[in-house]
Amino acid sequence: MSVYAGTPLFVYILIMKIFAVGFNYPEHNKELSATLSKSSEPVIFTKADSSLLKDGKPFFIPDFSERVEYETELVVRICRLGKSVPEKFAHRYYDAVTCGIDFTARDIQEKCRKEGLPWDLCKGFDGAAVIGEWVPIEKFRDIQSINFHLDINKKTVQEGCTSDMLFTVDRIVSYISRYFTLKTGDIIYTGTPAGVGQVHIDDHIEGFLDSRKVMEFNAK
């Protein structure tokens, strides 16, 4: 409780973490580096909380990049507190999924990779983490057999299936929990398949889980 001008104000602040996985689909790995290199462990990075974009709000293409690309992904929502979660119990720690976009300033990322710099600027800028409507996990037979795709201007531009992941959702959840305490409301972007591409002003963007549309917004 805080007091301002003699009036008590109750402020509820939700602090959530945004995790993301890089290089989790073999064809995307070849797409970016012309090789099928696979790390023995998931490649994890984070995004700032201000990068979250939801509820169909428009995505404003930043002026500091000449090439911002979409990366469509399955996004998982954490539903309970967890630390060092065994992989066999990881399914108990998420309750919903959605389709999301990990927007990437590709030109800045290429510069960062060449210079061995972190990815914060190219991955964590404002609006770079789009999420759609959450769907309870019970709606799907198996989290590792969910198809998802992205349409831009009514044309499908990217498709994927979670069965193609190099690291499963449960493996990712368990791995992240070794280093970070998972909390209710945290979200995880689980990696993108091949087919990434540049987003343009006035693009109309829609994301689907199987045949269910869960995400829709415009680029400006």
mmCIF file with all atom_site columns, N, CA, C and O in Angstrom, residues 51 73 93 97 157 165 172 193 204:
data_model
loop_
_atom_site.group_PDB
_atom_site.id
_atom_site.type_symbol
_atom_site.label_atom_id
_atom_site.label_alt_id
_atom_site.label_comp_id
_atom_site.label_asym_id
_atom_site.label_entity_id
_atom_site.label_seq_id
_atom_site.pdbx_PDB_ins_code
_atom_site.Cartn_x
_atom_site.Cartn_y
_atom_site.Cartn_z
_atom_site.occupancy
_atom_site.B_iso_or_equiv
_atom_site.pdbx_formal_charge
_atom_site.auth_seq_id
_atom_site.auth_comp_id
_atom_site.auth_asym_id
_atom_site.auth_atom_id
_atom_site.pdbx_PDB_model_num
ATOM 1  N N  . SER A 1 51  ? 8.706  -5.840  -24.151 1.00 0.00 ? 51  SER A N  1
ATOM 2  C CA . SER A 1 51  ? 8.610  -6.387  -25.502 1.00 0.00 ? 51  SER A CA 1
ATOM 3  C C  . SER A 1 51  ? 7.281  -7.116  -25.722 1.00 0.00 ? 51  SER A C  1
ATOM 4  O O  . SER A 1 51  ? 6.919  -7.399  -26.859 1.00 0.00 ? 51  SER A O  1
ATOM 5  N N  . GLU A 1 73  ? 6.131  -19.018 -33.434 1.00 0.00 ? 73  GLU A N  1
ATOM 6  C CA . GLU A 1 73  ? 6.499  -20.032 -32.449 1.00 0.00 ? 73  GLU A CA 1
ATOM 7  C C  . GLU A 1 73  ? 5.300  -20.467 -31.598 1.00 0.00 ? 73  GLU A C  1
ATOM 8  O O  . GLU A 1 73  ? 4.343  -19.716 -31.429 1.00 0.00 ? 73  GLU A O  1
ATOM 9  N N  . TYR A 1 93  ? 3.838  -27.933 -14.977 1.00 0.00 ? 93  TYR A N  1
ATOM 10 C CA . TYR A 1 93  ? 4.199  -26.539 -14.741 1.00 0.00 ? 93  TYR A CA 1
ATOM 11 C C  . TYR A 1 93  ? 3.722  -25.589 -15.829 1.00 0.00 ? 93  TYR A C  1
ATOM 12 O O  . TYR A 1 93  ? 4.021  -24.401 -15.773 1.00 0.00 ? 93  TYR A O  1
ATOM 13 N N  . VAL A 1 97  ? -1.154 -22.821 -24.080 1.00 0.00 ? 97  VAL A N  1
ATOM 14 C CA . VAL A 1 97  ? -0.234 -22.484 -25.160 1.00 0.00 ? 97  VAL A CA 1
ATOM 15 C C  . VAL A 1 97  ? -0.911 -21.489 -26.092 1.00 0.00 ? 97  VAL A C  1
ATOM 16 O O  . VAL A 1 97  ? -2.134 -21.335 -26.082 1.00 0.00 ? 97  VAL A O  1
ATOM 17 N N  . VAL A 1 157 ? 2.702  -18.048 -44.751 1.00 0.00 ? 157 VAL A N  1
ATOM 18 C CA . VAL A 1 157 ? 4.110  -17.773 -45.008 1.00 0.00 ? 157 VAL A CA 1
ATOM 19 C C  . VAL A 1 157 ? 5.049  -18.640 -44.180 1.00 0.00 ? 157 VAL A C  1
ATOM 20 O O  . VAL A 1 157 ? 6.240  -18.752 -44.493 1.00 0.00 ? 157 VAL A O  1
ATOM 21 N N  . MET A 1 165 ? 10.708 -30.325 -33.094 1.00 0.00 ? 165 MET A N  1
ATOM 22 C CA . MET A 1 165 ? 11.623 -29.663 -32.170 1.00 0.00 ? 165 MET A CA 1
ATOM 23 C C  . MET A 1 165 ? 12.838 -30.531 -31.859 1.00 0.00 ? 165 MET A C  1
ATOM 24 O O  . MET A 1 165 ? 12.724 -31.747 -31.700 1.00 0.00 ? 165 MET A O  1
ATOM 25 N N  . ILE A 1 172 ? 12.772 -28.243 -22.292 1.00 0.00 ? 172 ILE A N  1
ATOM 26 C CA . ILE A 1 172 ? 13.045 -26.803 -22.186 1.00 0.00 ? 172 ILE A CA 1
ATOM 27 C C  . ILE A 1 172 ? 12.652 -26.271 -20.814 1.00 0.00 ? 172 ILE A C  1
ATOM 28 O O  . ILE A 1 172 ? 13.411 -25.532 -20.168 1.00 0.00 ? 172 ILE A O  1
ATOM 29 N N  . PRO A 1 193 ? 10.289 -22.600 -36.706 1.00 0.00 ? 193 PRO A N  1
ATOM 30 C CA . PRO A 1 193 ? 10.670 -23.458 -37.833 1.00 0.00 ? 193 PRO A CA 1
ATOM 31 C C  . PRO A 1 193 ? 11.205 -22.613 -38.988 1.00 0.00 ? 193 PRO A C  1
ATOM 32 O O  . PRO A 1 193 ? 11.312 -21.393 -38.885 1.00 0.00 ? 193 PRO A O  1
ATOM 33 N N  . HIS A 1 204 ? -1.134 -7.523  -42.604 1.00 0.00 ? 204 HIS A N  1
ATOM 34 C CA . HIS A 1 204 ? -2.154 -8.051  -41.698 1.00 0.00 ? 204 HIS A CA 1
ATOM 35 C C  . HIS A 1 204 ? -1.718 -9.458  -41.320 1.00 0.00 ? 204 HIS A C  1
ATOM 36 O O  . HIS A 1 204 ? -1.576 -10.327 -42.187 1.00 0.00 ? 204 HIS A O  1
#
